[in-house]
Coordinates of C-alpha atoms in Angstrom, one line a residue:
M1 CA 20.5 122.6 -242.5
T2 CA 22.9 121.0 -240.1
E3 CA 22.6 120.6 -236.4
G4 CA 23.0 123.9 -234.7
E5 CA 21.7 126.1 -237.5
K6 CA 18.7 128.1 -236.4
Q7 CA 15.8 129.1 -238.9
K8 CA 15.0 132.7 -239.0
M9 CA 11.9 133.5 -236.7
V10 CA 9.1 134.6 -238.6
V11 CA 5.7 135.8 -236.7
T12 CA 3.0 137.6 -238.4
P13 CA -0.6 137.2 -238.2
W14 CA -0.7 134.9 -241.1
E15 CA 2.5 132.8 -240.4
V16 CA 4.6 131.4 -237.5
S17 CA 7.8 129.8 -238.5
G18 CA 11.4 129.1 -237.6
D19 CA 13.1 128.8 -234.3
I20 CA 10.8 130.6 -231.9
D21 CA 12.7 132.7 -229.3
Y22 CA 10.0 133.3 -227.0
G23 CA 12.2 135.9 -224.9
K24 CA 12.8 137.9 -227.9
L25 CA 9.0 137.6 -229.0
I26 CA 8.0 139.1 -225.7
E27 CA 10.3 141.9 -226.1
Q28 CA 9.3 142.6 -229.7
F29 CA 5.7 142.7 -228.9
G30 CA 6.1 144.6 -225.6
V31 CA 4.5 142.4 -223.4
Q32 CA 5.3 140.4 -220.3
H33 CA 5.5 136.7 -219.1
M34 CA 2.2 135.2 -217.9
T35 CA 2.6 135.1 -214.1
Q36 CA 0.2 133.3 -211.5
D37 CA -0.7 136.7 -210.4
I38 CA -2.1 137.6 -213.9
A39 CA -3.7 134.3 -214.3
D40 CA -5.5 134.8 -210.9
R41 CA -6.7 138.2 -212.1
I42 CA -8.0 136.8 -215.5
A43 CA -9.7 134.1 -213.3
R44 CA -11.2 136.6 -211.2
H45 CA -12.5 138.9 -213.8
A46 CA -13.9 135.7 -215.9
G47 CA -15.4 133.9 -213.0
Y48 CA -13.3 130.9 -213.6
M49 CA -9.8 129.6 -214.6
H50 CA -9.7 128.5 -218.1
M51 CA -7.8 125.0 -218.2
Q52 CA -5.3 126.2 -220.8
L53 CA -4.1 129.1 -218.5

């Protein structure tokens, strides 16, 4: 593969490969970007802010 070529994005429950386009992935799955407001709501309901959020 030469520089500039992109590998086809494949995302299934069993495989993630290729060049991942997070914008396209978010659109395909019908979700939204994680915002500080969402993180705050999760922390409020969980009782703490998880370190990976």
